[in-house]
Short mmCIF file of C-alpha atoms in Angstrom, two decimals:
data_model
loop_
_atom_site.label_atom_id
_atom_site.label_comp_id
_atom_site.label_asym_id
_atom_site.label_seq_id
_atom_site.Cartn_x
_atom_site.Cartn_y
_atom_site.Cartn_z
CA UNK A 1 13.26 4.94 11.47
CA UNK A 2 15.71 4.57 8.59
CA UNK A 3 17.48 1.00 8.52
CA UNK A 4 16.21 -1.10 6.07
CA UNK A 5 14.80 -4.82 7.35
CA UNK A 6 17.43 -7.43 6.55
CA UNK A 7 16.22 -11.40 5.54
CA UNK A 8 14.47 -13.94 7.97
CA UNK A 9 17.26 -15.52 9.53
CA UNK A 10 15.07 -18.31 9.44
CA UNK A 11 15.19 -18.79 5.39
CA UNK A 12 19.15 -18.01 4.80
CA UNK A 13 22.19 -16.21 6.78
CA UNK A 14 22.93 -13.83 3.82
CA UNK A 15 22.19 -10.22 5.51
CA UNK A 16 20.42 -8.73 2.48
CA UNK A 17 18.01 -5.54 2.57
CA UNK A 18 14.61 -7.37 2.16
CA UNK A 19 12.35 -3.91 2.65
CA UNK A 20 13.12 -0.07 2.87
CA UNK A 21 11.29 2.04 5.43
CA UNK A 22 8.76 4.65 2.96
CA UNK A 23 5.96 6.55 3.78
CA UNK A 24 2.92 4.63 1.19
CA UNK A 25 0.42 6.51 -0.28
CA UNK A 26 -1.82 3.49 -2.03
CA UNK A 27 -5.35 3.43 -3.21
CA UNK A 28 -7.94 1.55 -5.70
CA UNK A 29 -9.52 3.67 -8.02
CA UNK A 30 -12.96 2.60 -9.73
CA UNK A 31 -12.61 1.99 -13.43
CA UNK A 32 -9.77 1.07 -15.76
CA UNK A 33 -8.41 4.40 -17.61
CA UNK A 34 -10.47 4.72 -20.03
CA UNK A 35 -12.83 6.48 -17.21
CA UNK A 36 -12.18 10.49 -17.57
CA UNK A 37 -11.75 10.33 -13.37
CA UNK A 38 -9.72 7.98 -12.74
CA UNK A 39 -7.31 8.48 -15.39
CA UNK A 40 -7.33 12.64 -14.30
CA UNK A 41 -6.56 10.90 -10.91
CA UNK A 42 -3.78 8.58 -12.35
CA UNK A 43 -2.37 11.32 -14.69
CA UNK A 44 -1.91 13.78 -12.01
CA UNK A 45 -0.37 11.31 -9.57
CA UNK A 46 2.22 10.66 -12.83
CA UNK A 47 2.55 14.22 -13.33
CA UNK A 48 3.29 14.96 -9.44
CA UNK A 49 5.81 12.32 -9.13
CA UNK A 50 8.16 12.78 -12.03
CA UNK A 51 7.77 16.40 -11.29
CA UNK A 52 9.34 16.10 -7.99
CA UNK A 53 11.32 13.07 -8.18
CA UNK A 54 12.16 12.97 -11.98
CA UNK A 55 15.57 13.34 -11.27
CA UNK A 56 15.82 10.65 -8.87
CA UNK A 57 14.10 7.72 -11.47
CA UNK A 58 16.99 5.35 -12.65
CA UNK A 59 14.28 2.35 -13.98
CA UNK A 60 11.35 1.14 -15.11
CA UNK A 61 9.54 -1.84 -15.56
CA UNK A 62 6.83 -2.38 -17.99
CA UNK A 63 4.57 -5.69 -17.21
CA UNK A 64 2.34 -6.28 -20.70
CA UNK A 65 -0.78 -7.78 -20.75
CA UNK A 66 -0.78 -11.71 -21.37
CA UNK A 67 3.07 -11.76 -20.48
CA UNK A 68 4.07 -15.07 -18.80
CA UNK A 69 6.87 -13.48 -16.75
CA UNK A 70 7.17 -9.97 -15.03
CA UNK A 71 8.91 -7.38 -16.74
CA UNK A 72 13.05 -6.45 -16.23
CA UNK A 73 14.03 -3.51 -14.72
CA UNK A 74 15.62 -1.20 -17.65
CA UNK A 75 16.90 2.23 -17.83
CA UNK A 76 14.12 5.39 -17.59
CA UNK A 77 15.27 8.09 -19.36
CA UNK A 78 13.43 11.51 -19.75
CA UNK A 79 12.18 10.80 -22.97
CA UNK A 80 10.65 7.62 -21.78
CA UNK A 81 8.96 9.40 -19.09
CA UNK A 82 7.48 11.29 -21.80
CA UNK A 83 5.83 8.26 -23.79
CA UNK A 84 5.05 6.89 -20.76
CA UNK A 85 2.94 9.19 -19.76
CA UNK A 86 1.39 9.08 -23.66
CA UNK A 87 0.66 6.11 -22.56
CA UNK A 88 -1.14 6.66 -19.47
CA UNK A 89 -3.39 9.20 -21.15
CA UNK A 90 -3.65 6.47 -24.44
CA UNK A 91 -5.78 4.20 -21.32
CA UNK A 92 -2.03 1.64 -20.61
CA UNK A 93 -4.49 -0.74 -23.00
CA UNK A 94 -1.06 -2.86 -23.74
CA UNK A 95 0.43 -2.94 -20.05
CA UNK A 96 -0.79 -4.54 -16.83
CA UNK A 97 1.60 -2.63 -15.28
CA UNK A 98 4.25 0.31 -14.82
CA UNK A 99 6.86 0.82 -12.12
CA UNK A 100 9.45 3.19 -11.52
CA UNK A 101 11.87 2.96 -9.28
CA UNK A 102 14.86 5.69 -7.47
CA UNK A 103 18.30 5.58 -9.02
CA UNK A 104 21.22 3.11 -8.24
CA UNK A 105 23.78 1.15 -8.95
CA UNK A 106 22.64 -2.30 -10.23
CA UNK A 107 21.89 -4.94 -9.09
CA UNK A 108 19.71 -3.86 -6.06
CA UNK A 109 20.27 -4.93 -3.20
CA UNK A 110 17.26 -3.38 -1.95
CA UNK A 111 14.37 -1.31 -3.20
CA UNK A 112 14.93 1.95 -4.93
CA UNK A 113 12.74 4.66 -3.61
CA UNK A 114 11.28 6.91 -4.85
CA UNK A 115 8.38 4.51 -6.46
CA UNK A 116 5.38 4.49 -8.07
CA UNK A 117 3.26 1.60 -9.56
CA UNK A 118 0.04 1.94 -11.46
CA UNK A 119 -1.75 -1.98 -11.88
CA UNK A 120 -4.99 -2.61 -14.11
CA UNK A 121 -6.89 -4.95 -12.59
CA UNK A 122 -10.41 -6.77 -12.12
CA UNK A 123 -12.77 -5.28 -10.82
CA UNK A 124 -12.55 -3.04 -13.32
CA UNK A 125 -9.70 -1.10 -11.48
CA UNK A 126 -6.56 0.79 -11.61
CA UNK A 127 -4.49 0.64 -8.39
CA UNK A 128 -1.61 3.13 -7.86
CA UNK A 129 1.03 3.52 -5.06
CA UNK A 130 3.95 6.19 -4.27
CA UNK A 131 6.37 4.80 -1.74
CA UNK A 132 8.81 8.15 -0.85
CA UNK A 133 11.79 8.41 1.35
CA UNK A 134 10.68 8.24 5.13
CA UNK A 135 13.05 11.17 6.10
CA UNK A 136 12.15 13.63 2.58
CA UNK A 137 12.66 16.92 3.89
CA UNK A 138 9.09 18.17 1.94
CA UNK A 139 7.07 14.78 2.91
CA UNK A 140 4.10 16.36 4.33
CA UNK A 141 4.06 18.79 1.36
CA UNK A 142 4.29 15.80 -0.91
CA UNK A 143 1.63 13.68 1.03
CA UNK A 144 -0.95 16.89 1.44
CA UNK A 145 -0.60 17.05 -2.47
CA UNK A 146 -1.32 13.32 -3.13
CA UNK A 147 -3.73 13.54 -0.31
CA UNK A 148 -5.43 16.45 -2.49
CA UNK A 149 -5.42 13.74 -5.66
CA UNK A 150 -7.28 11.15 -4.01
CA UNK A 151 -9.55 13.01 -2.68
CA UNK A 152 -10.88 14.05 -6.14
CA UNK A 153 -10.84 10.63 -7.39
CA UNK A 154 -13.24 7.52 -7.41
CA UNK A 155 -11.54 5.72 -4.91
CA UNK A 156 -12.54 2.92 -3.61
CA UNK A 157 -9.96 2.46 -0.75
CA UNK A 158 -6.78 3.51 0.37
CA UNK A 159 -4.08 4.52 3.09
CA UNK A 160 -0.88 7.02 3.70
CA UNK A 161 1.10 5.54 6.28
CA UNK A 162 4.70 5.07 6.84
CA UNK A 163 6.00 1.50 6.26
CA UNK A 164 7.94 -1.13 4.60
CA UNK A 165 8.34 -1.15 0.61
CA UNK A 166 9.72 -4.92 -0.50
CA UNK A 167 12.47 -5.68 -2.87
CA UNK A 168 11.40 -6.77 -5.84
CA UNK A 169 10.83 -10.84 -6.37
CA UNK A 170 11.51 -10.68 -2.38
CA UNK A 171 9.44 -13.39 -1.08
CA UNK A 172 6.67 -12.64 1.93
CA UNK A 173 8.52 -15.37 4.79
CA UNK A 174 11.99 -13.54 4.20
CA UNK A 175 10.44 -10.04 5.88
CA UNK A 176 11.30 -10.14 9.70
CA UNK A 177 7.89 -9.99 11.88
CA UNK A 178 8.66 -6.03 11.81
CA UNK A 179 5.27 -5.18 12.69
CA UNK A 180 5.71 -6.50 16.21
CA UNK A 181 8.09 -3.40 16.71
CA UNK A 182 6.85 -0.90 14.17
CA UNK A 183 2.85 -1.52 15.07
CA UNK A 184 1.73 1.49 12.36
CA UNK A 185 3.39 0.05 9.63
CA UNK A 186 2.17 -1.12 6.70
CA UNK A 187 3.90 -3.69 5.33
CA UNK A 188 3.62 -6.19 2.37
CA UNK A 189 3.12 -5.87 -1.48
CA UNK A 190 0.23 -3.21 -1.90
CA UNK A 191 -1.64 -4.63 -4.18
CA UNK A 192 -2.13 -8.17 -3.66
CA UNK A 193 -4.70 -7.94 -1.16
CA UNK A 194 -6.31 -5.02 -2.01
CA UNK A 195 -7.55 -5.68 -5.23
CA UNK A 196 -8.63 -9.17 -4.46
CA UNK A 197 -11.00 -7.40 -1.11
CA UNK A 198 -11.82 -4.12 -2.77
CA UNK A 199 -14.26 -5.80 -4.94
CA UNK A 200 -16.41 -9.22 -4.91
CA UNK A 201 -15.20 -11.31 -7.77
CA UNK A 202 -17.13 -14.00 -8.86
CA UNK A 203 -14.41 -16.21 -10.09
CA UNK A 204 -13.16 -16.26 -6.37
CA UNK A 205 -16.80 -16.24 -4.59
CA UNK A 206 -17.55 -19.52 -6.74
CA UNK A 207 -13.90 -21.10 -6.05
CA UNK A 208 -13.61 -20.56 -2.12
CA UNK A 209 -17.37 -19.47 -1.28
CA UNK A 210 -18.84 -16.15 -0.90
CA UNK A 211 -16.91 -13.79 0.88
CA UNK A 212 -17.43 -9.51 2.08
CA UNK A 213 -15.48 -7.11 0.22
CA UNK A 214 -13.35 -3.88 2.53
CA UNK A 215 -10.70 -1.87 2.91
CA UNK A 216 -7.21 -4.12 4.17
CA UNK A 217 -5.58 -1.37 5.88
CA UNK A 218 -5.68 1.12 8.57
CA UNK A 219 -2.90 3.81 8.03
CA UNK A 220 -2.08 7.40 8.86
CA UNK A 221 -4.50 8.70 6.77
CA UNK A 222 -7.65 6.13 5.43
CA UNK A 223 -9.48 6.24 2.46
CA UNK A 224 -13.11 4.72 2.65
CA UNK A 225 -14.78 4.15 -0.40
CA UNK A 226 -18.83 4.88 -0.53
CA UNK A 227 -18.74 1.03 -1.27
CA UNK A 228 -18.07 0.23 2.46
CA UNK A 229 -18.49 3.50 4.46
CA UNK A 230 -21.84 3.11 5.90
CA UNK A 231 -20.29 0.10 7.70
CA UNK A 232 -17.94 2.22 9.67
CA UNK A 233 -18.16 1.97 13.62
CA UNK A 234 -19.33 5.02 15.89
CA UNK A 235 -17.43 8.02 15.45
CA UNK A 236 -18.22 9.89 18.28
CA UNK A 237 -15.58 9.71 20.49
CA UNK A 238 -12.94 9.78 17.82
CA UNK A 239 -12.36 13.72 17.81
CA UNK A 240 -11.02 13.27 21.89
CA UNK A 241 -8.78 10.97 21.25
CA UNK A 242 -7.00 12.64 18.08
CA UNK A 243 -9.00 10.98 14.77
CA UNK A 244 -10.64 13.33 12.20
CA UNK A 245 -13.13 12.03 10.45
CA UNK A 246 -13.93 13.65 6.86
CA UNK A 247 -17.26 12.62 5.07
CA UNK A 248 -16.46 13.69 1.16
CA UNK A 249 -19.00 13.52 -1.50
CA UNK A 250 -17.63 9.76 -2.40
CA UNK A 251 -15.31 8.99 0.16
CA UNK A 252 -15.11 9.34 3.89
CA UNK A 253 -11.48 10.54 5.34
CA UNK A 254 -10.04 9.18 8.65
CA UNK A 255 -7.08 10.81 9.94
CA UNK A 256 -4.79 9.25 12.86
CA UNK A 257 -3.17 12.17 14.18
CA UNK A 258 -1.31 15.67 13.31
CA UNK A 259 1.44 13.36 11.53
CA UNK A 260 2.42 9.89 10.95
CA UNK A 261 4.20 7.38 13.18
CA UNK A 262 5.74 4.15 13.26
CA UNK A 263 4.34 2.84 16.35
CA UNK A 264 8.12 1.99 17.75
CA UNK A 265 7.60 -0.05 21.00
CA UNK A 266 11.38 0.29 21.88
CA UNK A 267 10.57 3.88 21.80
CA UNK A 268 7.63 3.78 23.89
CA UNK A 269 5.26 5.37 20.79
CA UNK A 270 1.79 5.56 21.90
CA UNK A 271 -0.38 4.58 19.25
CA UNK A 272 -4.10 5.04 20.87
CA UNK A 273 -5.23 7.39 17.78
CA UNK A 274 -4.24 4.61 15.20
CA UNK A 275 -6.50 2.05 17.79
CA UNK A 276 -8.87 4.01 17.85
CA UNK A 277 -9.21 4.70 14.14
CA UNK A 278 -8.62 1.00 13.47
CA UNK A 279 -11.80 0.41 15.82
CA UNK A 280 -14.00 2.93 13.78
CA UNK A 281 -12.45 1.31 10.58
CA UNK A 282 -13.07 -2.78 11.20
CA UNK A 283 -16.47 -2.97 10.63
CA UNK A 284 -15.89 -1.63 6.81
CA UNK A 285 -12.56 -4.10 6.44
CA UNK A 286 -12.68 -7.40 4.26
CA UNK A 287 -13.33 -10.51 5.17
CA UNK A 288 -11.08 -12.00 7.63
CA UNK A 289 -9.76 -15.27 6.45
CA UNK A 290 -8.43 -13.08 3.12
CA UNK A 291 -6.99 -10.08 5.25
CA UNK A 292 -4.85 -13.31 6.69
CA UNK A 293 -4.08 -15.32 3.11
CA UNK A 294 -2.96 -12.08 1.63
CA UNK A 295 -1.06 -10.80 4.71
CA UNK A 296 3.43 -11.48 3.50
CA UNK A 297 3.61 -14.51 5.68
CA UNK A 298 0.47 -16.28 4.68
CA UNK A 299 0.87 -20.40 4.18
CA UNK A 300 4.73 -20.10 4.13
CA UNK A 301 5.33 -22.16 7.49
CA UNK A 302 4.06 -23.88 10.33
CA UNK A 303 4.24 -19.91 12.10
CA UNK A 304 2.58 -18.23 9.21
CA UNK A 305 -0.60 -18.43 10.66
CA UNK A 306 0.51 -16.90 13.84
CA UNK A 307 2.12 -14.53 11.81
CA UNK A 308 -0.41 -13.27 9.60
CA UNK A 309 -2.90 -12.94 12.06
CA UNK A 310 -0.58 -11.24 14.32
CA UNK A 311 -0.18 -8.58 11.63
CA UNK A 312 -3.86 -8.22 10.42
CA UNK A 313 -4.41 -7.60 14.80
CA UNK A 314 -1.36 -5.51 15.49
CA UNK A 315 -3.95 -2.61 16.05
CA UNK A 316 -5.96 -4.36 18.53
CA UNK A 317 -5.71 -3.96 22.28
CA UNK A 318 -5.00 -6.86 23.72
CA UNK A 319 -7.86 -6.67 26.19
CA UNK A 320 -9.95 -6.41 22.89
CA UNK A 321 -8.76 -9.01 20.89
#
Protein backbone atom coordinates (compact mmCIF):
# COMPACT_ATOMS: atom_id res chain seq x y z
CA UNK A 1 0.00 0.00 0.00
CA UNK A 2 1.57 3.32 -1.00
CA UNK A 3 -1.10 5.93 -2.38
CA UNK A 4 -1.90 8.41 -0.09
CA UNK A 5 -5.95 8.86 0.84
CA UNK A 6 -7.28 11.85 -1.06
CA UNK A 7 -10.37 14.25 0.66
CA UNK A 8 -14.05 13.06 1.36
CA UNK A 9 -15.66 13.78 -1.74
CA UNK A 10 -18.38 14.48 0.43
CA UNK A 11 -16.75 17.85 2.05
CA UNK A 12 -15.08 19.41 -1.33
CA UNK A 13 -13.98 18.12 -5.01
CA UNK A 14 -10.35 19.40 -4.57
CA UNK A 15 -8.27 15.92 -4.79
CA UNK A 16 -5.82 16.76 -2.00
CA UNK A 17 -3.60 14.09 -0.01
CA UNK A 18 -5.56 14.06 3.33
CA UNK A 19 -3.28 11.00 4.99
CA UNK A 20 0.01 9.11 4.00
CA UNK A 21 0.19 5.36 4.48
CA UNK A 22 3.18 4.88 7.67
CA UNK A 23 3.87 2.19 9.75
CA UNK A 24 2.97 4.00 13.70
CA UNK A 25 4.85 3.18 16.48
CA UNK A 26 2.75 5.23 19.40
CA UNK A 27 2.65 4.81 23.10
CA UNK A 28 1.82 6.69 26.59
CA UNK A 29 4.49 6.74 28.89
CA UNK A 30 3.80 7.28 32.78
CA UNK A 31 5.19 10.55 34.05
CA UNK A 32 6.08 13.88 32.50
CA UNK A 33 10.07 14.05 31.87
CA UNK A 34 11.18 14.93 34.74
CA UNK A 35 10.84 10.96 35.60
CA UNK A 36 14.54 9.37 34.95
CA UNK A 37 12.40 6.44 32.80
CA UNK A 38 10.45 7.97 30.82
CA UNK A 39 12.64 10.64 29.73
CA UNK A 40 15.61 7.62 29.07
CA UNK A 41 12.59 6.26 27.04
CA UNK A 42 11.85 9.63 25.25
CA UNK A 43 15.59 10.50 24.81
CA UNK A 44 16.43 7.35 23.14
CA UNK A 45 13.39 7.39 20.85
CA UNK A 46 14.94 11.19 19.91
CA UNK A 47 18.27 9.83 19.63
CA UNK A 48 17.09 6.77 17.29
CA UNK A 49 15.16 8.88 15.01
CA UNK A 50 17.42 11.75 14.08
CA UNK A 51 20.05 9.12 13.93
CA UNK A 52 18.44 7.38 11.14
CA UNK A 53 16.32 9.88 9.59
CA UNK A 54 18.28 13.14 10.42
CA UNK A 55 18.86 13.71 7.02
CA UNK A 56 15.43 13.40 5.93
CA UNK A 57 13.93 16.26 8.73
CA UNK A 58 13.02 19.51 6.73
CA UNK A 59 10.66 21.06 9.90
CA UNK A 60 9.66 21.44 13.10
CA UNK A 61 7.02 22.66 15.08
CA UNK A 62 7.28 23.75 18.59
CA UNK A 63 3.68 24.03 20.48
CA UNK A 64 4.51 26.14 23.99
CA UNK A 65 2.69 25.78 26.92
CA UNK A 66 -0.32 28.32 27.39
CA UNK A 67 -0.12 29.14 23.53
CA UNK A 68 -3.57 30.00 22.09
CA UNK A 69 -2.74 28.68 18.62
CA UNK A 70 -0.56 25.63 17.44
CA UNK A 71 2.79 26.23 16.44
CA UNK A 72 4.08 26.94 12.43
CA UNK A 73 6.01 24.62 10.75
CA UNK A 74 9.71 26.23 10.42
CA UNK A 75 12.94 25.05 9.16
CA UNK A 76 15.00 22.14 11.41
CA UNK A 77 18.38 22.50 10.97
CA UNK A 78 21.13 20.29 12.61
CA UNK A 79 21.91 22.62 15.14
CA UNK A 80 18.34 22.81 16.19
CA UNK A 81 18.21 19.19 16.49
CA UNK A 82 20.90 19.68 18.88
CA UNK A 83 19.01 22.16 21.38
CA UNK A 84 16.20 20.29 20.87
CA UNK A 85 17.27 17.50 22.25
CA UNK A 86 18.84 19.93 25.30
CA UNK A 87 15.64 20.38 25.65
CA UNK A 88 14.23 17.06 25.96
CA UNK A 89 16.82 16.13 28.57
CA UNK A 90 16.09 19.97 30.32
CA UNK A 91 12.23 17.98 31.06
CA UNK A 92 10.39 20.23 27.50
CA UNK A 93 9.11 22.35 30.86
CA UNK A 94 8.30 25.34 28.18
CA UNK A 95 6.67 23.16 25.28
CA UNK A 96 3.50 21.09 25.12
CA UNK A 97 4.77 19.83 22.20
CA UNK A 98 7.52 18.94 19.45
CA UNK A 99 7.08 17.62 15.93
CA UNK A 100 9.26 16.90 13.20
CA UNK A 101 8.40 16.25 10.08
CA UNK A 102 10.35 14.59 6.46
CA UNK A 103 11.65 17.13 4.01
CA UNK A 104 9.70 18.97 1.17
CA UNK A 105 8.85 21.52 -0.76
CA UNK A 106 6.36 23.87 1.00
CA UNK A 107 3.42 24.11 1.34
CA UNK A 108 2.43 20.40 1.98
CA UNK A 109 0.20 19.02 0.33
CA UNK A 110 0.35 16.09 2.45
CA UNK A 111 2.20 14.84 5.49
CA UNK A 112 5.93 14.65 5.53
CA UNK A 113 7.18 11.39 6.81
CA UNK A 114 9.43 10.58 8.54
CA UNK A 115 7.67 11.95 11.97
CA UNK A 116 7.91 12.04 15.37
CA UNK A 117 5.82 13.89 18.07
CA UNK A 118 6.47 13.92 21.77
CA UNK A 119 3.03 15.62 23.77
CA UNK A 120 3.02 16.40 27.67
CA UNK A 121 -0.07 15.75 28.88
CA UNK A 122 -2.49 15.01 31.97
CA UNK A 123 -2.30 12.33 33.48
CA UNK A 124 0.88 13.14 34.22
CA UNK A 125 2.13 11.81 30.76
CA UNK A 126 4.37 12.11 27.87
CA UNK A 127 3.01 10.54 24.64
CA UNK A 128 5.38 9.93 21.68
CA UNK A 129 4.80 8.61 18.09
CA UNK A 130 7.20 7.72 14.97
CA UNK A 131 5.21 7.45 11.79
CA UNK A 132 8.05 5.95 9.03
CA UNK A 133 7.71 5.28 5.40
CA UNK A 134 5.48 2.08 4.83
CA UNK A 135 7.92 0.71 2.11
CA UNK A 136 11.60 1.74 4.28
CA UNK A 137 13.83 -0.80 3.09
CA UNK A 138 15.21 -1.35 7.08
CA UNK A 139 11.49 -1.06 8.68
CA UNK A 140 11.58 -4.11 10.69
CA UNK A 141 15.11 -3.15 11.84
CA UNK A 142 13.74 0.23 12.75
CA UNK A 143 10.49 -1.14 14.46
CA UNK A 144 12.55 -4.13 16.46
CA UNK A 145 14.70 -1.12 17.77
CA UNK A 146 11.72 1.08 18.90
CA UNK A 147 10.07 -2.09 19.88
CA UNK A 148 13.32 -2.62 22.19
CA UNK A 149 12.59 1.21 23.66
CA UNK A 150 9.24 0.61 24.78
CA UNK A 151 9.75 -2.25 26.18
CA UNK A 152 12.11 -0.69 28.78
CA UNK A 153 9.83 2.08 29.45
CA UNK A 154 6.78 2.82 31.80
CA UNK A 155 4.30 2.52 29.30
CA UNK A 156 1.11 2.63 29.81
CA UNK A 157 -0.24 1.69 26.29
CA UNK A 158 0.67 1.50 22.89
CA UNK A 159 0.67 -0.06 19.24
CA UNK A 160 3.06 -0.61 15.96
CA UNK A 161 0.88 -1.04 13.16
CA UNK A 162 0.87 0.16 9.69
CA UNK A 163 -1.64 2.98 8.94
CA UNK A 164 -2.69 6.37 8.02
CA UNK A 165 -0.65 9.56 9.34
CA UNK A 166 -3.05 12.92 8.76
CA UNK A 167 -2.01 16.17 7.29
CA UNK A 168 -1.65 18.59 9.57
CA UNK A 169 -4.95 20.92 10.53
CA UNK A 170 -6.67 18.07 8.22
CA UNK A 171 -10.00 17.72 9.70
CA UNK A 172 -11.36 13.98 10.90
CA UNK A 173 -14.76 13.96 8.17
CA UNK A 174 -12.28 14.76 5.17
CA UNK A 175 -10.44 11.05 5.68
CA UNK A 176 -12.27 8.54 3.31
CA UNK A 177 -13.84 5.50 5.47
CA UNK A 178 -10.31 3.76 4.60
CA UNK A 179 -10.64 1.35 7.25
CA UNK A 180 -13.44 -0.46 5.45
CA UNK A 181 -10.62 -1.56 2.91
CA UNK A 182 -7.46 -1.43 4.97
CA UNK A 183 -9.16 -3.31 8.25
CA UNK A 184 -5.47 -3.28 10.25
CA UNK A 185 -5.02 0.19 9.97
CA UNK A 186 -4.78 2.57 12.36
CA UNK A 187 -5.96 5.62 11.51
CA UNK A 188 -6.66 9.08 13.14
CA UNK A 189 -4.57 11.64 15.19
CA UNK A 190 -2.62 9.45 17.84
CA UNK A 191 -3.04 11.22 20.58
CA UNK A 192 -6.39 12.49 20.98
CA UNK A 193 -7.90 9.50 22.25
CA UNK A 194 -5.29 7.99 23.91
CA UNK A 195 -4.48 10.30 26.42
CA UNK A 196 -8.02 11.14 27.26
CA UNK A 197 -8.61 6.77 27.90
CA UNK A 198 -5.15 5.98 29.18
CA UNK A 199 -5.95 7.58 32.39
CA UNK A 200 -9.25 8.54 34.50
CA UNK A 201 -9.38 12.27 34.71
CA UNK A 202 -11.47 13.78 37.06
CA UNK A 203 -12.24 16.91 35.23
CA UNK A 204 -13.90 14.59 32.54
CA UNK A 205 -15.43 11.84 35.09
CA UNK A 206 -17.28 14.92 36.85
CA UNK A 207 -18.30 16.62 33.33
CA UNK A 208 -19.75 13.46 31.38
CA UNK A 209 -19.92 10.81 34.38
CA UNK A 210 -17.56 8.22 35.38
CA UNK A 211 -16.09 6.35 32.76
CA UNK A 212 -13.16 2.99 32.50
CA UNK A 213 -9.84 3.89 31.39
CA UNK A 214 -7.87 1.24 28.32
CA UNK A 215 -5.87 0.91 25.66
CA UNK A 216 -7.76 2.48 22.08
CA UNK A 217 -5.99 0.36 19.74
CA UNK A 218 -5.23 -3.04 18.57
CA UNK A 219 -2.18 -2.98 16.13
CA UNK A 220 0.60 -5.19 14.85
CA UNK A 221 2.31 -5.21 17.86
CA UNK A 222 0.22 -4.05 21.41
CA UNK A 223 1.46 -2.56 24.31
CA UNK A 224 -0.58 -3.29 27.60
CA UNK A 225 0.15 -1.31 30.43
CA UNK A 226 0.10 -3.15 34.11
CA UNK A 227 -2.79 -0.52 34.54
CA UNK A 228 -5.20 -2.67 32.41
CA UNK A 229 -3.50 -6.08 31.78
CA UNK A 230 -5.15 -8.25 34.23
CA UNK A 231 -8.32 -7.43 32.22
CA UNK A 232 -7.08 -9.14 29.16
CA UNK A 233 -9.29 -12.09 27.71
CA UNK A 234 -8.04 -15.87 27.65
CA UNK A 235 -4.93 -16.39 25.96
CA UNK A 236 -4.90 -19.83 25.38
CA UNK A 237 -5.67 -20.40 22.08
CA UNK A 238 -3.81 -17.40 20.80
CA UNK A 239 -0.35 -19.25 20.08
CA UNK A 240 -2.53 -21.59 17.17
CA UNK A 241 -3.76 -19.04 15.53
CA UNK A 242 -0.43 -16.83 15.17
CA UNK A 243 -0.56 -14.21 18.46
CA UNK A 244 2.41 -14.12 20.89
CA UNK A 245 1.73 -13.06 23.95
CA UNK A 246 4.74 -11.50 26.10
CA UNK A 247 4.16 -10.88 29.93
CA UNK A 248 7.15 -8.16 30.79
CA UNK A 249 7.87 -7.04 34.22
CA UNK A 250 5.38 -3.84 33.55
CA UNK A 251 3.88 -4.49 30.42
CA UNK A 252 2.35 -7.43 28.65
CA UNK A 253 3.31 -7.77 24.68
CA UNK A 254 0.77 -9.01 22.07
CA UNK A 255 2.05 -9.71 18.75
CA UNK A 256 -0.32 -10.24 15.53
CA UNK A 257 1.80 -12.16 13.35
CA UNK A 258 5.54 -12.63 11.85
CA UNK A 259 4.97 -9.01 10.24
CA UNK A 260 2.49 -6.37 9.77
CA UNK A 261 -0.42 -6.05 7.35
CA UNK A 262 -2.92 -3.83 6.09
CA UNK A 263 -5.83 -6.01 6.13
CA UNK A 264 -6.55 -5.18 2.17
CA UNK A 265 -10.00 -6.77 1.38
CA UNK A 266 -9.46 -6.17 -2.43
CA UNK A 267 -6.53 -8.31 -1.86
CA UNK A 268 -8.19 -10.97 -0.07
CA UNK A 269 -5.72 -10.37 3.30
CA UNK A 270 -6.74 -12.63 5.96
CA UNK A 271 -6.65 -10.93 9.10
CA UNK A 272 -7.74 -13.83 11.76
CA UNK A 273 -4.42 -13.15 13.96
CA UNK A 274 -5.31 -9.36 14.30
CA UNK A 275 -9.18 -10.84 15.39
CA UNK A 276 -7.98 -12.82 17.40
CA UNK A 277 -5.61 -10.50 19.24
CA UNK A 278 -8.31 -7.81 19.18
CA UNK A 279 -10.56 -10.51 21.11
CA UNK A 280 -7.81 -11.13 23.82
CA UNK A 281 -7.31 -7.25 23.85
CA UNK A 282 -11.19 -5.80 24.37
CA UNK A 283 -11.68 -6.57 27.69
CA UNK A 284 -8.54 -4.16 28.70
CA UNK A 285 -9.85 -1.30 25.97
CA UNK A 286 -11.58 2.05 27.17
CA UNK A 287 -14.79 2.74 27.55
CA UNK A 288 -16.88 2.53 24.54
CA UNK A 289 -18.82 5.65 24.02
CA UNK A 290 -15.06 7.53 24.10
CA UNK A 291 -13.32 4.89 21.74
CA UNK A 292 -16.39 6.32 19.36
CA UNK A 293 -16.17 10.38 20.29
CA UNK A 294 -12.49 10.22 19.71
CA UNK A 295 -12.59 7.94 16.64
CA UNK A 296 -11.75 10.93 13.11
CA UNK A 297 -15.37 10.95 12.19
CA UNK A 298 -16.94 11.44 15.55
CA UNK A 299 -20.11 14.14 15.61
CA UNK A 300 -19.13 15.50 12.13
CA UNK A 301 -22.44 14.26 10.28
CA UNK A 302 -25.55 12.53 10.33
CA UNK A 303 -23.03 9.17 9.21
CA UNK A 304 -20.47 9.83 11.84
CA UNK A 305 -21.94 7.62 14.12
CA UNK A 306 -22.01 4.83 11.69
CA UNK A 307 -18.70 5.74 10.97
CA UNK A 308 -17.00 5.79 14.12
CA UNK A 309 -18.39 2.79 15.32
CA UNK A 310 -17.65 1.07 12.18
CA UNK A 311 -13.98 1.86 12.81
CA UNK A 312 -13.75 1.18 16.64
CA UNK A 313 -15.50 -2.69 15.26
CA UNK A 314 -13.52 -3.14 12.10
CA UNK A 315 -11.81 -6.09 14.05
CA UNK A 316 -14.89 -7.81 14.93
CA UNK A 317 -16.37 -10.77 13.11
CA UNK A 318 -19.42 -10.07 12.00
CA UNK A 319 -21.00 -13.14 13.55
CA UNK A 320 -19.52 -11.57 16.81
CA UNK A 321 -20.51 -8.23 16.72
Amino acid sequence: MSEPLKINENYTPQPEAVAVPAFRSAAVLDGLLNVPDTKAAVLGLFDLFVSRFGGNIGYMALDKAGASAAAKLVKCTPDKLVELRATLDGEMTKLLRLRLFGAKVAPMSAPNLPFLSILRSAGPATAVELSLPANLPDLMDVAGAIDGILRAAPLRSGFQSFGFLPDVGVAGPMHPAAFRRYRCAVMGEFPTSILHLSFRTANIAQRDGDYTPGITETGWRTYVGAAFRDRLGNADTLAARGVRVEPLAGMTVVTAGDAPIWGDVNKGDTIAGYQAAHDFLRPAYGERKWLVSFAPWSNRDPDSTDLSEGYVDRLVPEDAA
